[in-house]
GROMACS .gro file of N, CA and C in nm:
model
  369
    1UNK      N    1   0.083  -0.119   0.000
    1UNK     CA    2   0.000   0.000   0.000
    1UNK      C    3   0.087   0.124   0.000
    2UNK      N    4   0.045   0.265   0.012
    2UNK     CA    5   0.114   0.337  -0.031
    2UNK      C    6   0.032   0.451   0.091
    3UNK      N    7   0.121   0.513   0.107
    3UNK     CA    8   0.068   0.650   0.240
    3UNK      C    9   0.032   0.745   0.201
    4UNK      N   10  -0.033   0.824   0.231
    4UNK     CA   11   0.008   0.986   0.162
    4UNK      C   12   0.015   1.091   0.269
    5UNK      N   13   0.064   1.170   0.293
    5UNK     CA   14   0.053   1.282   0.330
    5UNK      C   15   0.068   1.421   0.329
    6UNK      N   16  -0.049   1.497   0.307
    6UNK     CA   17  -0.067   1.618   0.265
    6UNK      C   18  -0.025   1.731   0.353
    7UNK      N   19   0.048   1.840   0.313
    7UNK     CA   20   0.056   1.962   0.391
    7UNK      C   21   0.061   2.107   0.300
    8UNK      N   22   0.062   2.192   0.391
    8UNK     CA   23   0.107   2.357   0.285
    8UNK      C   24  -0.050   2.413   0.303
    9UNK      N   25  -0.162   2.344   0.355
    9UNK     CA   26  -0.244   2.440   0.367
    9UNK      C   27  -0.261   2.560   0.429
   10UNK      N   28  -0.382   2.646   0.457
   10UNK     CA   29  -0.396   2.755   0.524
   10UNK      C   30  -0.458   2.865   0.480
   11UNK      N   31  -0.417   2.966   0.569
   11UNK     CA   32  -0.550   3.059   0.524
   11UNK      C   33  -0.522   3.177   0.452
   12UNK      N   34  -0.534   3.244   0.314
   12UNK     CA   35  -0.503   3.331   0.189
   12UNK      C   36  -0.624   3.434   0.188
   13UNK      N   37  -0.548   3.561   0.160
   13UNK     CA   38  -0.633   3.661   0.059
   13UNK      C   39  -0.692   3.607  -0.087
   14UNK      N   40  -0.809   3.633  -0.093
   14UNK     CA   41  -0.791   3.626  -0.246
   14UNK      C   42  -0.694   3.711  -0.343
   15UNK      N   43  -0.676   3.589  -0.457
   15UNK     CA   44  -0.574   3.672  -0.514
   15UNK      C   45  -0.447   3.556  -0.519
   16UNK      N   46  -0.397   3.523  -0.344
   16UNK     CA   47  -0.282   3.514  -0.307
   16UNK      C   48  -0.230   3.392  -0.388
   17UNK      N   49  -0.142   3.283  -0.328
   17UNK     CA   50  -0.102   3.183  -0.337
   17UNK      C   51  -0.071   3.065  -0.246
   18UNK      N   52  -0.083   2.953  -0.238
   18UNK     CA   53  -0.003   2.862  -0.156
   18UNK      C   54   0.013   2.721  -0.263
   19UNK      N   55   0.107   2.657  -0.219
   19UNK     CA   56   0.190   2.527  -0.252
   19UNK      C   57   0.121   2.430  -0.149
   20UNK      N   58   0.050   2.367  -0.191
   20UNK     CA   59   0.049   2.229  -0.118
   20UNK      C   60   0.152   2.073  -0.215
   21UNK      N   61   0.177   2.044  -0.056
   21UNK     CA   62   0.238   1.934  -0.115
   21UNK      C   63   0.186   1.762  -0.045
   22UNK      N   64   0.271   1.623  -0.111
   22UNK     CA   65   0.228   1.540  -0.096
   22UNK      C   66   0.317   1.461  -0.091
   23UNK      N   67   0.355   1.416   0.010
   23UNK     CA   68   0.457   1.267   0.050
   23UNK      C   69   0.392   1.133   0.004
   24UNK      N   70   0.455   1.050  -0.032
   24UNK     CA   71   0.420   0.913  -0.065
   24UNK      C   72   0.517   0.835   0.013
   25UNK      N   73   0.471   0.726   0.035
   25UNK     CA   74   0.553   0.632   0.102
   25UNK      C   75   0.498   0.468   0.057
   26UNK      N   76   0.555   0.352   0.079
   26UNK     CA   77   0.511   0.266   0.073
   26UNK      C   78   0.550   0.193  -0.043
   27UNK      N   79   0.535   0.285  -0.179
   27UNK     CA   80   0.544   0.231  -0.317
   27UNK      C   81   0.666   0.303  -0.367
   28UNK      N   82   0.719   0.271  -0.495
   28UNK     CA   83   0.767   0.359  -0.575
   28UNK      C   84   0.697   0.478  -0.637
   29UNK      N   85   0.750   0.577  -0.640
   29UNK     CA   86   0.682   0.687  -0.715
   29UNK      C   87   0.651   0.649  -0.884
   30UNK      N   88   0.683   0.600  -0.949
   30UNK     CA   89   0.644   0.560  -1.106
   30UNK      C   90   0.577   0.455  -1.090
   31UNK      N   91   0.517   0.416  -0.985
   31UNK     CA   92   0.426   0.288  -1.001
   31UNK      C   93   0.252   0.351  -1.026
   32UNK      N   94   0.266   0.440  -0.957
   32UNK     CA   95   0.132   0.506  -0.962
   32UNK      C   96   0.062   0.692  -1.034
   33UNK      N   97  -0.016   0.668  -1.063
   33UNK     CA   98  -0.078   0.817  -1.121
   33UNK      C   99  -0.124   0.913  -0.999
   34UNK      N  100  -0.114   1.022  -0.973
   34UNK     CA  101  -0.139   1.078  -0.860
   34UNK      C  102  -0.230   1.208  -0.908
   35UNK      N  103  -0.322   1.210  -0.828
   35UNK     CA  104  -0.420   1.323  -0.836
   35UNK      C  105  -0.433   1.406  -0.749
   36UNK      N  106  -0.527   1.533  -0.748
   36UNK     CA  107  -0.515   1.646  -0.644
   36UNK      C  108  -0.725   1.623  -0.654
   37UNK      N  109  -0.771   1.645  -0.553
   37UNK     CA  110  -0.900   1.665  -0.556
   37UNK      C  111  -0.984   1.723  -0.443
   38UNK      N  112  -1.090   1.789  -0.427
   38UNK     CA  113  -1.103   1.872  -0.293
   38UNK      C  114  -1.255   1.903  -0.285
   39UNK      N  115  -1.286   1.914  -0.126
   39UNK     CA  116  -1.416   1.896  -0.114
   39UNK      C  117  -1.460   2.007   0.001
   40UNK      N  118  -1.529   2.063   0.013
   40UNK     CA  119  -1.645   2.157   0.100
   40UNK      C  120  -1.727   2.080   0.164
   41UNK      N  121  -1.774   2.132   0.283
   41UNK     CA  122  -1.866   2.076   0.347
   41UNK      C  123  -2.041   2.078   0.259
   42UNK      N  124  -2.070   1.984   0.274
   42UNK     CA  125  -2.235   1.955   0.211
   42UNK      C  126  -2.142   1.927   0.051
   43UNK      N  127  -2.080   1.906  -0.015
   43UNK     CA  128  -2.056   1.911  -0.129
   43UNK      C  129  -2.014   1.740  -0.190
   44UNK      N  130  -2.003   1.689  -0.313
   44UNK     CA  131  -1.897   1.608  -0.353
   44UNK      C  132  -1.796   1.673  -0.384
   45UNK      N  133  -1.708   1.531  -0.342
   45UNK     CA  134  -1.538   1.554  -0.348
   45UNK      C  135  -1.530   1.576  -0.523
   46UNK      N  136  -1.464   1.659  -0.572
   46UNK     CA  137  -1.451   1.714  -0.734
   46UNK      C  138  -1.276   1.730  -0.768
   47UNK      N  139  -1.286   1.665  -0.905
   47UNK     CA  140  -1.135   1.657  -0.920
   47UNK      C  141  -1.073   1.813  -0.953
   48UNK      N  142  -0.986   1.815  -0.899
   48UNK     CA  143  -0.914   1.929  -0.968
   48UNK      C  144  -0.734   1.943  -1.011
   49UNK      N  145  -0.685   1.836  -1.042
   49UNK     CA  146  -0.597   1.820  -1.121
   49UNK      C  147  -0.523   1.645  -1.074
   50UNK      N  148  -0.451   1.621  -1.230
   50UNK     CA  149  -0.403   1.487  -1.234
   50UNK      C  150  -0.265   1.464  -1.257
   51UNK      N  151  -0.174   1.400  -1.264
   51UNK     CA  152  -0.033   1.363  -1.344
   51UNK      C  153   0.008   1.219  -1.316
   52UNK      N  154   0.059   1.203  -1.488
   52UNK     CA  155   0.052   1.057  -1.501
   52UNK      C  156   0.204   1.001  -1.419
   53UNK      N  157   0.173   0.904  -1.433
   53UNK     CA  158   0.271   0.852  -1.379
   53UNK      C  159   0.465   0.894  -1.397
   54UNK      N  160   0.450   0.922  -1.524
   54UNK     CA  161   0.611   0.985  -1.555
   54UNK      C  162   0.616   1.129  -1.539
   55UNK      N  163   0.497   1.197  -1.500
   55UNK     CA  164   0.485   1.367  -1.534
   55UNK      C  165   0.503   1.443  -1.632
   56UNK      N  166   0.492   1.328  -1.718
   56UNK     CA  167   0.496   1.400  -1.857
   56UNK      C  168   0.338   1.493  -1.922
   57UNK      N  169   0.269   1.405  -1.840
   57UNK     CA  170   0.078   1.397  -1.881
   57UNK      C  171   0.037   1.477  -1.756
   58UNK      N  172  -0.050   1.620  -1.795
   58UNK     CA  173  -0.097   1.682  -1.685
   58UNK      C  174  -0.274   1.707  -1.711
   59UNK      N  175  -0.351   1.721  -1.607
   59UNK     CA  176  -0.508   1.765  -1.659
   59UNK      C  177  -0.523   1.824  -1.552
   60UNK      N  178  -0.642   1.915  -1.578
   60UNK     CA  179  -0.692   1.993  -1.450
   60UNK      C  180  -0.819   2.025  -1.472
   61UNK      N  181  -0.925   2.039  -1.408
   61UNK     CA  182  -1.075   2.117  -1.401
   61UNK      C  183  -1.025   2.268  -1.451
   62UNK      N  184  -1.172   2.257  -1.544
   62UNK     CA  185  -1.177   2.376  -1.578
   62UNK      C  186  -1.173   2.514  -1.494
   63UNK      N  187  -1.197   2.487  -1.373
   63UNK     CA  188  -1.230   2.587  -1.310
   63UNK      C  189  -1.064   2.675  -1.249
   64UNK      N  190  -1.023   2.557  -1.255
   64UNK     CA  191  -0.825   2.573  -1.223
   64UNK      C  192  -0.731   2.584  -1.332
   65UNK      N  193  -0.757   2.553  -1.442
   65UNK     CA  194  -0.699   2.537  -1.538
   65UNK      C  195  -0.664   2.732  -1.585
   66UNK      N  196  -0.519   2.728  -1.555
   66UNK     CA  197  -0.460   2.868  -1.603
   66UNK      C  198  -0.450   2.897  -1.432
   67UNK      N  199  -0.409   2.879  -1.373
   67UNK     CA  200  -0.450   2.862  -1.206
   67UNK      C  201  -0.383   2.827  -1.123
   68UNK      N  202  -0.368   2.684  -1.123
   68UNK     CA  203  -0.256   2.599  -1.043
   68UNK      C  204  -0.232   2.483  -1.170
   69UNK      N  205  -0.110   2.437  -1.121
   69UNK     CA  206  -0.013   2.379  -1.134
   69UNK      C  207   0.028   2.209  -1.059
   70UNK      N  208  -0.002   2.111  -1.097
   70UNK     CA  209   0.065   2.014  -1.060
   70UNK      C  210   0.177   1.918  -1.114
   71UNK      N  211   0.277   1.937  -1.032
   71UNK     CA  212   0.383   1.812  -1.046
   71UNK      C  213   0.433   1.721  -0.989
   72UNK      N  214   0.508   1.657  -1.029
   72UNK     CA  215   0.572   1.526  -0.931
   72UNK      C  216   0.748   1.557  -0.941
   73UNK      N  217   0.767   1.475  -0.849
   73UNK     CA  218   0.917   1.439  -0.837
   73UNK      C  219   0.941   1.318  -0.781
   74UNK      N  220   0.931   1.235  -0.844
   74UNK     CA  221   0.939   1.084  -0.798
   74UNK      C  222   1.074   1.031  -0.780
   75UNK      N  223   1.176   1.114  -0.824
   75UNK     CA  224   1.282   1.077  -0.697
   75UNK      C  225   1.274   1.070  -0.574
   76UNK      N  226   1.173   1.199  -0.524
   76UNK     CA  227   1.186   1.204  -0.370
   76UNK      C  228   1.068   1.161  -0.354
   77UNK      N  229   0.974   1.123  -0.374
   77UNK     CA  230   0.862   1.023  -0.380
   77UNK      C  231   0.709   1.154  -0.340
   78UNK      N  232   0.720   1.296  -0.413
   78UNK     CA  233   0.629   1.388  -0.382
   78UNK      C  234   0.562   1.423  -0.506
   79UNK      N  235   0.416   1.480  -0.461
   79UNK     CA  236   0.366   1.575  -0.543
   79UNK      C  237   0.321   1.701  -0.514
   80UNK      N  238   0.316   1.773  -0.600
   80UNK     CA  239   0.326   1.882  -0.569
   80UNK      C  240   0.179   1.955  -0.649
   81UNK      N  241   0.119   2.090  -0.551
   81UNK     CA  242   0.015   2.193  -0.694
   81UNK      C  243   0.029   2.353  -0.602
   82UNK      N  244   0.086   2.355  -0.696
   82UNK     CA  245   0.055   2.545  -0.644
   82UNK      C  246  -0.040   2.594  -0.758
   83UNK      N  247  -0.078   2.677  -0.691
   83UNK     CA  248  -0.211   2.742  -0.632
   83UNK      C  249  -0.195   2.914  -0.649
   84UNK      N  250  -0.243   2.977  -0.775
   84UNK     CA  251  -0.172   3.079  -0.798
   84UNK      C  252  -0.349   3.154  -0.789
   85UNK      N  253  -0.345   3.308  -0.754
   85UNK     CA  254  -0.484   3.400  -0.791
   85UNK      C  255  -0.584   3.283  -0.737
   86UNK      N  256  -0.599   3.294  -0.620
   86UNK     CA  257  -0.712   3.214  -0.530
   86UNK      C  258  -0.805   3.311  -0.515
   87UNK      N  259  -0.918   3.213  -0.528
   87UNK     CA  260  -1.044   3.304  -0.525
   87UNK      C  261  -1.133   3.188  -0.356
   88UNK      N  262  -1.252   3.288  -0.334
   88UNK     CA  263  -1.338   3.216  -0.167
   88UNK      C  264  -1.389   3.082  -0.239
   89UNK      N  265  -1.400   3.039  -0.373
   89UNK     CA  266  -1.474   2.923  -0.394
   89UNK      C  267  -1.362   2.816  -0.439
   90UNK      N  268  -1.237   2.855  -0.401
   90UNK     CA  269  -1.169   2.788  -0.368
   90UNK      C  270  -1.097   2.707  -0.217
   91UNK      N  271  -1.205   2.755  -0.130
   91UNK     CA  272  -1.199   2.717  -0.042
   91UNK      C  273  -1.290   2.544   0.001
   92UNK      N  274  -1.160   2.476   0.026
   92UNK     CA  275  -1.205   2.354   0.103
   92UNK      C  276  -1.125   2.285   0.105
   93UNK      N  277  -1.165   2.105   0.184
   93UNK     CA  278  -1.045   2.077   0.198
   93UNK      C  279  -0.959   1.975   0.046
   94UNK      N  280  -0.805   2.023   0.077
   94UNK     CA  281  -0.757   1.963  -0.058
   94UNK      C  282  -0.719   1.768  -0.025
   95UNK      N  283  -0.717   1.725  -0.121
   95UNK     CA  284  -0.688   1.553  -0.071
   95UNK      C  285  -0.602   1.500  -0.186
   96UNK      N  286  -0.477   1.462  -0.149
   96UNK     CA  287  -0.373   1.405  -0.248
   96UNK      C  288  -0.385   1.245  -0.273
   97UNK      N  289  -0.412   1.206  -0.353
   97UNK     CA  290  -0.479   1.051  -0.430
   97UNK      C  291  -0.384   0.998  -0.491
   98UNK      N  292  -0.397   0.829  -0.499
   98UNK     CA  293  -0.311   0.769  -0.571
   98UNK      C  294  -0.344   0.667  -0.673
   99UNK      N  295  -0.321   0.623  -0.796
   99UNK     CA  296  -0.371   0.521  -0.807
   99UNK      C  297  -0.300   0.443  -0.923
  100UNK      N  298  -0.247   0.283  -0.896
  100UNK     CA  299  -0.183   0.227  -0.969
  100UNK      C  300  -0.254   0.252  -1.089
  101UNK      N  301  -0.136   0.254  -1.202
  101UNK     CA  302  -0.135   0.249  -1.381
  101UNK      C  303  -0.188   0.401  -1.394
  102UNK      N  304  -0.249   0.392  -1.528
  102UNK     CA  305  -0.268   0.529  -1.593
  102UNK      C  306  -0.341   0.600  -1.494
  103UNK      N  307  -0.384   0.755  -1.491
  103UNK     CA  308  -0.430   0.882  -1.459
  103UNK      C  309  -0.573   0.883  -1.481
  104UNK      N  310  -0.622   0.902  -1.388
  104UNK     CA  311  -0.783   0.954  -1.407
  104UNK      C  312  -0.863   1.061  -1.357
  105UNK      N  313  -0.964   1.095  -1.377
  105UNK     CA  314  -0.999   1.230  -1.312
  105UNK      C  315  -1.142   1.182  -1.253
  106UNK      N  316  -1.126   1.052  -1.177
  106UNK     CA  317  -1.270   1.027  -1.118
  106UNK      C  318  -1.222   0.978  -1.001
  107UNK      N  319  -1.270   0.987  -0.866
  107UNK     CA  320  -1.253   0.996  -0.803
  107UNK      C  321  -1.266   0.836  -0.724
  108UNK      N  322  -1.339   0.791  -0.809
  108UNK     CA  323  -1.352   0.619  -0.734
  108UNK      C  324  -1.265   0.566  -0.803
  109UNK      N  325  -1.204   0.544  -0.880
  109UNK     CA  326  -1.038   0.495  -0.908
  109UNK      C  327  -0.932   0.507  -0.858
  110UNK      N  328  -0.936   0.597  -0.733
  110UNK     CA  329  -0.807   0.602  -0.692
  110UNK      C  330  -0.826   0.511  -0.582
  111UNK      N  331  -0.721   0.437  -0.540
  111UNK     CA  332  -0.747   0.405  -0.411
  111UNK      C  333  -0.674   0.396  -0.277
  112UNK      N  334  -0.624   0.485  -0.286
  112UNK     CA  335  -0.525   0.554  -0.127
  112UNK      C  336  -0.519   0.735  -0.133
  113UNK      N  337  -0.577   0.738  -0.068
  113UNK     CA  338  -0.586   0.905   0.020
  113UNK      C  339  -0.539   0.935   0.149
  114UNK      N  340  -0.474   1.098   0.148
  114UNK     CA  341  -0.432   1.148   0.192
  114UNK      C  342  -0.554   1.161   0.371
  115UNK      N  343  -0.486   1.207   0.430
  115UNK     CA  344  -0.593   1.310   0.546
  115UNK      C  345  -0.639   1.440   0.497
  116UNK      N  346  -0.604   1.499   0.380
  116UNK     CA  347  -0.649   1.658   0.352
  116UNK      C  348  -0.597   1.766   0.443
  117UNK      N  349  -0.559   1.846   0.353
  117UNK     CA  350  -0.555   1.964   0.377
  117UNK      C  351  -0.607   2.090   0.373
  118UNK      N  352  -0.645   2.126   0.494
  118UNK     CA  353  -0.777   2.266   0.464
  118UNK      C  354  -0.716   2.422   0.411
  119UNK      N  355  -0.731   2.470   0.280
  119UNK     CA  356  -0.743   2.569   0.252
  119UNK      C  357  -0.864   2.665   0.245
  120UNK      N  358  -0.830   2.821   0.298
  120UNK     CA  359  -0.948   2.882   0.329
  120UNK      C  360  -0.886   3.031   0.284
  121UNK      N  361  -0.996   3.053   0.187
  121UNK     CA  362  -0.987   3.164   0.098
  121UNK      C  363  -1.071   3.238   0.131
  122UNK      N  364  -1.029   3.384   0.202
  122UNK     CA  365  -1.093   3.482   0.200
  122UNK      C  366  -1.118   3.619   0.132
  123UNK      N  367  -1.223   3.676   0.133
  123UNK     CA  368  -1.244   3.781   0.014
  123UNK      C  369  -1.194   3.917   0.132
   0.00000   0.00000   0.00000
């Protein structure tokens, strides 16, 4: 199995920025596709960005896309998404995903998650 753990959250102006990041443990980093995805209270959990297994292959929700940024570094077994011009409906919590073979942007395919990290965007 494979661990994750998420950090870099907290609390931003709109506008601002933060870096969250994501430890892996357990597996090799090229064994698996890793995703970013995040949820509000009363809401479903909604993807908001992917990278394939080599980091060559990136996707993101429209709503982020031109926005943030995700990568990997599977030497040191992390992923990474900064988080550029945050707006309040970007507020909730973020959750770093894993999931053997190719990349997906659905959320029941992955199957090892993080604890989340709460970002909170204020106007």
């Amino acid at each position: 199995q494979v661990q994750l753990v998420e950090s870099g959250g907290g609390l931003v102006q709109a506008g601002g920025s933060l870096r969250l990041s994501c430890a892996a443990s357990g597996r090799t980093a090229s064994t698996y596709a890793m995703g970013w995805f995040r949820q509000a209270p009363g809401k479903e959990r909604e993807f908001v960005a992917a990278v394939s297994r080599s980091g060559r292959t990136t996707s993101y929700a429209d709503s982020v896309k031109g926005r943030f940024t995700i990568s990997r570094d599977n030497a040191n077994n992390r992923v990474y998404l900064q988080m550029n011009s945050l707006k309040p409906e970007d507020t909730a919590v973020y959750y770093c995903a894993a999931r053997l073979g190719l990349g997906s942007a659905r959320v029941e395919e992955y199957e090892s998650w993080g604890q989340g990290t709460q970002v909170t965007v204020s106007s």
